Coordinates of C-alpha atoms in Angstrom, one line a residue:
M65 CA -20.5 19.6 55.7
K66 CA -21.4 19.9 52.0
E67 CA -22.3 23.5 52.4
E68 CA -19.0 24.3 54.0
E69 CA -17.1 22.6 51.1
N70 CA -19.1 24.7 48.6
N71 CA -18.2 27.9 50.4
M72 CA -14.5 27.0 50.2
G73 CA -14.5 26.2 46.5
I74 CA -12.0 24.3 44.4
L75 CA -9.2 26.2 42.6
T76 CA -8.6 25.0 39.1
K77 CA -5.3 23.4 38.2
Y78 CA -5.2 25.3 35.0
I79 CA -3.9 28.7 36.3
V80 CA -0.8 30.5 35.2
I81 CA 0.3 34.0 36.3
Y82 CA 2.8 36.3 34.7
K83 CA 4.1 39.6 36.0
M84 CA 3.3 42.7 33.9
N85 CA 4.8 45.5 36.0
E86 CA 5.4 46.5 39.6
N87 CA 1.9 45.9 40.7
K88 CA 0.0 44.2 37.9
N89 CA -0.1 40.6 36.8
V90 CA -1.8 38.6 34.1
L91 CA -3.9 35.8 35.4
I92 CA -4.8 33.1 32.8
N93 CA -7.3 30.2 33.0
T94 CA -5.9 27.9 30.4
L95 CA -8.9 25.7 30.5
N96 CA -11.6 28.2 29.7
S97 CA -9.2 30.8 28.2
A98 CA -10.1 33.6 30.6
I99 CA -7.5 36.4 30.9
D100 CA -7.6 38.9 33.8
V101 CA -5.3 41.6 35.3
I102 CA -4.7 41.3 39.0
D103 CA -2.7 43.2 41.6
N104 CA 0.1 41.7 43.7
N105 CA -2.1 41.3 46.8
T106 CA -4.6 39.2 44.8
R107 CA -1.8 37.2 43.2
M108 CA -0.4 36.4 46.7
K109 CA -3.9 35.2 47.8
I110 CA -4.3 33.0 44.8
E111 CA -0.8 31.5 45.1
N112 CA -1.3 30.8 48.8
M113 CA -4.4 28.9 47.9
M114 CA -2.5 27.0 45.1
K115 CA 0.1 26.0 47.8
G116 CA -2.7 24.9 50.2
E117 CA -1.7 27.5 52.8
K118 CA -4.9 29.6 52.9
E119 CA -8.3 29.1 51.3
I120 CA -10.3 31.8 49.5
T121 CA -13.9 31.4 50.7
C122 CA -17.2 33.1 50.7
E123 CA -16.6 34.1 54.3
N124 CA -13.1 35.5 54.3
E125 CA -13.0 36.9 50.8
P126 CA -16.6 37.1 49.5
E127 CA -15.9 39.6 46.6
L128 CA -12.8 37.9 45.4
Y129 CA -14.4 34.5 45.7
Q130 CA -17.3 35.5 43.5
Q131 CA -15.1 37.1 40.9
L132 CA -12.9 34.0 40.7
K133 CA -16.0 31.8 40.6
S134 CA -17.6 33.8 37.8
R135 CA -14.4 33.6 35.7
G136 CA -14.0 29.9 36.2
Y137 CA -11.0 29.9 38.4
I138 CA -13.0 28.4 41.3
Y139 CA -15.5 25.5 41.1
E140 CA -18.0 24.4 43.7
K141 CA -18.3 20.9 42.5
E142 CA -15.4 18.4 42.7
N143 CA -16.0 17.0 39.2
E144 CA -16.8 20.3 37.4
E145 CA -13.4 20.8 36.0
T146 CA -13.2 17.3 34.7
E147 CA -16.5 17.7 33.0
I148 CA -15.4 20.9 31.3
K149 CA -12.2 19.3 30.1
N150 CA -14.1 16.3 28.7
R151 CA -16.4 18.7 26.9
I152 CA -13.4 20.5 25.3
I153 CA -11.9 17.2 24.1
T154 CA -15.3 16.1 22.7
M155 CA -15.8 19.4 20.9
D156 CA -12.3 19.1 19.5
T157 CA -13.0 15.6 18.2
I158 CA -16.2 16.9 16.5
V159 CA -14.3 19.8 14.9
K160 CA -11.5 17.5 13.7
N161 CA -13.9 15.2 12.1
K162 CA -15.6 18.1 10.3
L163 CA -12.2 19.3 9.0
K164 CA -10.9 15.9 8.3
H165 CA -8.8 15.7 5.0
K166 CA -9.2 19.3 4.0
G167 CA -5.5 19.8 3.2
F168 CA -3.5 17.7 0.7
T169 CA 0.2 17.9 0.2
I170 CA 1.4 16.3 -3.1
C171 CA 5.1 15.7 -3.7
P172 CA 5.7 15.2 -7.4
T173 CA 9.2 14.1 -6.5
M174 CA 11.5 13.9 -3.5
G175 CA 14.4 14.9 -5.7
C176 CA 15.8 18.4 -5.4
N177 CA 18.3 20.6 -7.2
L178 CA 19.6 22.2 -4.0
R179 CA 21.6 20.7 -1.0
C180 CA 20.5 22.9 1.8
T181 CA 22.8 22.3 4.8
Y182 CA 20.0 21.8 7.3
C183 CA 17.5 19.9 5.1
F184 CA 15.7 17.1 7.0
E185 CA 15.5 15.0 3.9
S186 CA 18.3 12.5 3.2
E187 CA 20.9 12.9 0.5
D188 CA 19.7 9.6 -1.0
L189 CA 16.2 11.0 -1.6
H190 CA 17.7 13.8 -3.6
K191 CA 20.0 11.7 -5.7
D192 CA 18.1 8.5 -6.5
F193 CA 14.6 9.9 -6.9
S194 CA 11.4 8.9 -8.6
I195 CA 8.7 11.0 -10.1
M196 CA 5.0 10.6 -9.4
T197 CA 3.2 9.1 -12.3
E198 CA 0.2 10.7 -14.0
Q199 CA -1.9 7.7 -13.0
Q200 CA -1.0 8.3 -9.3
V201 CA -1.9 11.9 -9.6
E202 CA -5.3 11.0 -11.2
A203 CA -6.0 8.7 -8.2
I204 CA -5.1 11.5 -5.7
C205 CA -7.3 14.1 -7.5
E206 CA -10.2 11.7 -7.7
Y207 CA -9.9 11.1 -3.9
I208 CA -9.7 14.9 -3.2
L209 CA -12.8 15.5 -5.3
E210 CA -14.7 12.8 -3.4
Q211 CA -13.7 14.4 -0.1
K212 CA -14.8 17.8 -1.3
V213 CA -18.2 16.5 -2.5
E214 CA -18.7 14.6 0.8
Q215 CA -17.9 17.7 2.9
E216 CA -20.1 19.9 0.9
K217 CA -23.0 17.5 1.4
K218 CA -22.6 17.8 5.1
N219 CA -22.2 21.6 5.0
P220 CA -23.0 23.6 1.8
N221 CA -20.8 26.5 3.2
F222 CA -17.9 24.2 3.9
D223 CA -15.8 25.6 1.0
K224 CA -16.3 29.2 2.2
I225 CA -15.5 28.6 5.8
N226 CA -12.7 26.0 5.5
P227 CA -11.6 25.9 1.8
M228 CA -9.7 22.9 0.7
Q229 CA -6.1 23.4 -0.4
I230 CA -3.5 21.5 -2.2
K231 CA 0.2 22.1 -1.5
L232 CA 3.0 21.1 -3.9
F233 CA 6.0 20.1 -1.9
G234 CA 9.1 17.9 -2.2
G235 CA 12.0 17.7 -2.8
E236 CA 11.5 20.5 -5.2
P237 CA 8.1 20.3 -7.0
L238 CA 9.0 22.6 -9.9
L239 CA 11.8 20.6 -11.6
K240 CA 11.8 20.2 -15.3
C241 CA 11.0 16.5 -15.0
T242 CA 7.8 17.1 -13.0
K243 CA 6.2 19.7 -15.3
N244 CA 3.6 17.4 -16.7
V245 CA 2.5 16.2 -13.3
V246 CA 2.4 19.8 -11.9
E247 CA 0.3 20.9 -14.9
K248 CA -2.2 18.1 -14.3
I249 CA -2.6 19.1 -10.7
L250 CA -3.1 22.7 -11.5
K251 CA -5.7 21.9 -14.2
F252 CA -7.7 19.8 -11.8
S253 CA -7.5 22.4 -9.1
A254 CA -8.7 25.2 -11.4
L255 CA -11.6 23.1 -12.6
N256 CA -12.7 22.4 -9.0
N257 CA -12.0 25.8 -7.4
I258 CA -9.2 24.5 -5.1
R259 CA -6.3 26.8 -4.1
V260 CA -2.8 25.6 -4.7
A261 CA 0.2 26.6 -2.5
I262 CA 3.5 25.8 -4.2
I263 CA 6.5 25.5 -1.8
T264 CA 9.5 26.0 -4.0
N265 CA 13.1 27.0 -3.6
G266 CA 12.5 29.5 -6.3
T267 CA 15.4 28.6 -8.6
T268 CA 13.4 27.0 -11.5
I269 CA 10.7 29.7 -12.0
P270 CA 11.6 30.6 -15.6
D271 CA 10.8 27.0 -16.7
Y272 CA 7.3 27.3 -15.2
I273 CA 6.5 31.0 -15.9
E274 CA 3.9 30.3 -18.7
L275 CA 2.2 27.7 -16.5
L276 CA 2.1 30.0 -13.5
E277 CA 0.6 32.8 -15.5
K278 CA -2.1 30.5 -16.9
Y279 CA -3.2 29.4 -13.4
K280 CA -2.3 32.4 -11.4
K281 CA -5.8 32.9 -10.1
I282 CA -5.6 29.8 -7.9
I283 CA -1.9 29.9 -7.0
A284 CA 0.2 31.2 -4.1
I285 CA 3.9 30.6 -3.9
Q286 CA 6.2 30.1 -0.9
I287 CA 9.9 30.9 -1.5
T288 CA 12.5 30.6 1.3
V289 CA 15.7 32.6 1.9
D290 CA 18.1 32.4 4.8
G291 CA 18.6 36.0 5.6
S292 CA 21.5 38.0 4.2
E293 CA 22.9 37.0 0.8
K294 CA 26.2 35.9 2.3
I295 CA 24.7 33.5 4.8
H296 CA 22.0 32.3 2.3
N297 CA 24.7 31.4 -0.2
Q298 CA 26.5 29.3 2.3
R299 CA 23.4 27.3 3.2
R300 CA 20.9 27.2 0.3
I301 CA 23.2 25.9 -2.3
K302 CA 23.0 23.9 -5.5
A303 CA 24.5 20.4 -5.9
N304 CA 27.6 22.0 -7.4
G305 CA 28.0 24.3 -4.3
M306 CA 26.9 27.5 -6.0
G307 CA 24.8 30.0 -4.1
T308 CA 21.2 30.9 -5.1
F309 CA 20.4 34.3 -3.6
S310 CA 20.6 36.5 -6.7
E311 CA 18.8 33.9 -8.9
I312 CA 15.9 33.7 -6.4
C313 CA 15.6 37.5 -6.2
E314 CA 15.3 37.7 -10.0
N315 CA 12.7 35.0 -10.1
I316 CA 10.7 36.7 -7.4
E317 CA 10.5 39.7 -9.7
L318 CA 9.1 37.5 -12.4
I319 CA 6.4 36.2 -10.1
L320 CA 5.4 39.6 -8.7
K321 CA 4.9 40.9 -12.3
L322 CA 2.3 38.2 -12.8
G323 CA 0.4 39.3 -9.7
I324 CA 0.9 36.1 -7.8
T325 CA 1.2 36.2 -4.0
I326 CA 4.6 35.3 -2.6
Q327 CA 4.9 34.0 0.9
F328 CA 8.5 35.0 1.5
R329 CA 9.7 32.7 4.2
I330 CA 12.9 33.7 6.1
N331 CA 14.5 30.8 7.9
V332 CA 16.0 32.1 11.1
D333 CA 18.5 30.7 13.6
K334 CA 21.4 32.0 15.7
E335 CA 23.7 32.3 12.7
N336 CA 21.6 34.7 10.7
I337 CA 19.2 36.5 13.0
Y338 CA 21.5 39.5 13.7
Y339 CA 22.0 40.0 9.9
L340 CA 18.4 40.3 8.9
N341 CA 18.9 44.1 8.4
E342 CA 20.9 43.2 5.3
L343 CA 17.9 41.3 3.9
E344 CA 15.6 44.2 4.9
E345 CA 17.7 46.5 2.8
V346 CA 17.4 44.2 -0.3
I347 CA 13.6 44.2 0.2
R348 CA 13.6 48.0 0.5
K349 CA 15.8 48.6 -2.6
R350 CA 13.7 46.3 -4.8
G351 CA 10.5 47.8 -3.6
W352 CA 9.0 44.5 -2.5
G353 CA 7.8 45.9 0.8
D354 CA 5.3 48.1 -1.0
N355 CA 3.9 45.3 -3.1
P356 CA 0.7 43.8 -1.7
F357 CA 1.5 40.4 -3.3
F358 CA 4.8 40.2 -1.3
I359 CA 4.3 38.8 2.3
P360 CA 7.6 38.3 4.3
Y361 CA 7.5 36.2 7.4
A362 CA 10.0 34.5 9.7
S363 CA 10.1 30.9 10.8
P364 CA 12.6 29.1 13.0
V365 CA 14.9 26.5 11.6
L366 CA 13.5 23.4 13.4
D367 CA 15.6 21.0 15.4
F368 CA 13.6 17.7 15.6
C369 CA 16.4 15.7 17.3
G370 CA 18.0 18.3 19.6
N371 CA 21.3 18.2 17.9
M372 CA 21.5 21.7 16.3
S373 CA 23.5 24.2 18.3
S374 CA 22.3 27.0 16.0
A375 CA 18.6 26.4 16.5
L376 CA 16.7 29.1 18.4
K377 CA 14.0 28.4 20.9
E378 CA 10.8 30.1 19.9
H379 CA 10.9 32.6 22.8
E380 CA 14.5 33.5 21.8
L381 CA 13.5 34.1 18.2
Y382 CA 10.5 36.2 19.3
E383 CA 12.4 38.4 21.7
I384 CA 15.2 39.1 19.3
L385 CA 12.9 39.9 16.4
L386 CA 10.9 42.3 18.7
E387 CA 14.0 44.0 20.3
K388 CA 15.7 44.5 16.9
G389 CA 12.5 46.0 15.4
Y390 CA 12.4 43.4 12.6
Y391 CA 8.9 42.5 13.8
G392 CA 6.0 43.9 15.9
K393 CA 5.9 47.5 14.7
S394 CA 3.7 49.0 11.9
D395 CA 6.8 49.6 9.8
S396 CA 8.6 46.3 10.6
F397 CA 9.6 44.4 7.4
I398 CA 8.6 41.0 8.8
K399 CA 4.8 40.8 9.0
R400 CA 4.3 37.4 10.6
V401 CA 6.2 34.8 12.6
V402 CA 5.1 31.3 11.7
S403 CA 5.8 28.7 14.4
P404 CA 3.7 26.6 16.7
C405 CA 4.1 28.6 19.9
I406 CA 4.4 32.2 18.6
G407 CA 1.5 31.8 16.2
Y408 CA -0.7 30.4 18.9
V409 CA 0.2 33.0 21.5
E410 CA -0.5 35.9 19.1
N411 CA -3.8 34.4 18.3
F412 CA -4.7 33.7 21.9
F413 CA -3.9 37.3 23.1
G414 CA -5.0 39.0 19.9
N415 CA -7.6 41.7 20.1
N416 CA -9.4 40.4 17.0
T417 CA -9.8 36.9 18.5
K418 CA -13.4 36.8 19.8
I419 CA -13.3 33.2 20.9
K420 CA -10.0 32.2 22.5
P421 CA -8.9 28.8 21.1
W422 CA -7.9 25.7 22.9
K423 CA -4.9 23.8 21.6
T424 CA -5.7 20.2 22.2
S425 CA -3.2 18.9 19.6
Y426 CA 0.1 20.4 18.4
C427 CA 0.1 20.8 14.6
E428 CA -1.3 19.9 11.2
A429 CA 0.1 16.4 11.5
T430 CA -2.1 15.7 14.5
S431 CA -5.1 17.8 13.5
G432 CA -6.5 15.2 11.1
G433 CA -6.8 17.7 8.4
E434 CA -3.7 16.9 6.4
L435 CA -2.7 14.0 4.1
C436 CA 0.8 14.0 2.4
F437 CA 1.4 11.9 -0.8
A438 CA 4.9 10.9 -1.9
P439 CA 6.0 9.2 -5.2
D440 CA 6.6 5.9 -3.3
G441 CA 2.9 5.5 -3.0
L442 CA 2.7 6.0 0.7
I443 CA 0.7 8.6 2.6
S444 CA 1.7 10.4 5.8
T445 CA 0.3 13.2 7.9
C446 CA 3.6 14.8 8.7
L447 CA 6.0 16.4 6.1
T448 CA 9.0 15.2 8.1
Y449 CA 8.2 11.6 7.3
I450 CA 7.0 12.0 3.8
G451 CA 8.8 9.9 1.2
K452 CA 10.7 8.0 3.8
G453 CA 8.5 4.9 4.1
E454 CA 8.1 5.5 7.8
L455 CA 4.9 5.8 9.9
S456 CA 2.7 5.9 6.9
V457 CA -1.1 6.1 7.4
G458 CA -2.1 4.7 4.0
K459 CA -1.1 4.1 0.4
F460 CA -2.2 4.9 -3.1
D461 CA -1.7 3.8 -6.6
E462 CA -3.5 4.1 -9.9
T463 CA -6.5 2.2 -8.5
G464 CA -7.2 4.6 -5.7
V465 CA -6.3 6.0 -2.2
Y466 CA -6.5 3.7 0.8
I467 CA -6.3 5.1 4.4
D468 CA -5.4 2.8 7.3
E469 CA -7.8 4.2 9.9
D470 CA -5.9 2.7 12.8
K471 CA -2.6 4.3 11.7
F472 CA -4.3 7.5 10.9
E473 CA -5.8 7.6 14.4
L474 CA -2.3 7.2 15.9
W475 CA -1.6 10.7 14.5
S476 CA -5.0 12.4 14.3
G477 CA -6.0 11.1 17.8
R478 CA -2.9 12.4 19.5
N479 CA -4.1 15.1 22.0
V480 CA -3.3 16.3 25.5
D481 CA -5.8 13.9 27.0
R482 CA -4.1 10.9 25.4
I483 CA -0.6 11.8 26.6
P484 CA -0.4 10.8 30.3
K485 CA 2.0 13.6 31.4
C486 CA -0.1 16.3 29.7
R487 CA -3.4 15.5 31.4
E488 CA -2.7 17.5 34.5
C489 CA -0.3 20.1 33.1
K490 CA -1.5 23.6 33.4
F491 CA -0.1 24.5 30.0
A492 CA -1.7 21.5 28.2
F493 CA -4.4 23.5 26.4
L494 CA -1.9 26.2 25.3
C495 CA 0.8 23.7 24.3
G496 CA -1.1 20.9 22.6
G497 CA 1.3 18.2 23.7
G498 CA 4.4 19.2 21.9
C499 CA 5.8 18.0 18.5
P500 CA 5.0 14.3 17.8
V501 CA 8.1 14.0 15.6
M502 CA 10.4 15.1 18.5
A503 CA 8.6 12.6 20.7
L504 CA 9.3 9.8 18.2
E505 CA 12.9 10.9 17.5
K506 CA 13.8 11.4 21.1
N507 CA 11.7 8.7 22.9
G508 CA 10.5 6.4 20.2
E509 CA 6.9 6.9 21.3
I510 CA 4.4 9.3 19.8
D511 CA 2.5 9.7 23.1
C512 CA 5.5 10.8 25.1
C513 CA 5.5 14.3 26.5
V514 CA 7.7 16.8 24.7
C515 CA 7.1 20.2 26.2
S516 CA 6.9 23.0 23.8
D517 CA 8.3 26.5 24.4
I518 CA 4.9 28.0 25.3
E519 CA 5.6 29.1 28.8
K520 CA 8.6 31.3 28.0
T521 CA 7.0 32.5 24.7
I522 CA 4.0 33.9 26.7
E523 CA 6.4 35.5 29.1
K524 CA 8.2 37.3 26.2
Y525 CA 4.8 38.3 24.6
I526 CA 3.7 39.9 27.9
K527 CA 7.1 41.6 28.3
H528 CA 7.0 43.2 24.8
R529 CA 3.5 43.4 23.5
L530 CA 0.7 43.1 26.1
K531 CA -0.9 46.5 26.6

């Protein structure tokens, strides 16, 4: 009887199939990341077995059976799939622990000189804001250095393989009132060979130009625009209602002259995606596209609560960008799309990816690698909750940094095995369990299932890009 069961085999639950053309389909094993091309006849046989209508066995389909077995679609032991899944989760935990606390986001203030119409920060945070003290910054820097030394003791090549990074965020980190704090962080980073990414709205660059030039070897800057000048000036506005597009463009010129990399983020939604050609023309006229320090990329305007009618699903964003030629060709002006599903899909299918990755958790907030510090003395792992006093994982003051390991585990331990509805989902290891913030905002529970847009995003990738 046992021999008969082995001959029949057990089909993995982690199978997804997409149509490529009239007679070809992409077969994906999402558990072991195998990718194969099959014809319609083979697809029909596999789907019949998935439905329980007809088995693929050594006797009736010996060649197909062996192929499926060798690629991990069929197992001969009942618990083999569970063992593989458990190994993946264990490996993921080991990797997370190795990369624990390698990224640090510091918000010198939650105040901002802009009033972007879609900002997830509250108006109160921008008006009645505090500034991080120099003593608080010293405590954070001391903690970062301790983590760096500890990691390098475990692995001397740590800094080469997974270099630490500090991000300056807010609010707006480059306000006049935060200059002393920012300078202190940059000085510390330069002394300890730590890269600094500054996420700024780009309107205050002249006040910081000397400081940026001094520390340009360790700095990269992210500046955001909202597509065409007209739409941008309706959405990324100052407190007095004035637009900021021209001012930002002039300040980009100043940064590029210093030889500092600009990550040029283009926020995209239904309102501006069909007008990106106007922004492309600005980039062309200013010659930024030929500048190696200028890297334009697109990112969807995120809708954490499901209330924004203008928000694009990731598969919608991806398809329009490809169809309009804004992205995906050698001469397209957008070089990357940064979003959880699109970024993962391109990495998964990419020809340069030697080892296909599993996605056991969704984002940096649940990777265990990120700590975010706000002026209120609280620490979070997610930028959405920074400065709000909600769901903190620790605190800090002039005496040091204190992580609550139980609260930290609530975020860093969130993976597809901890979320009940994800455990048996065939997309689990491509999705990562969906956004934890959406789970909290919609359901009040971080371990609720919030399906990402991975299924349809893969479909659009295969339609447009898979050769």
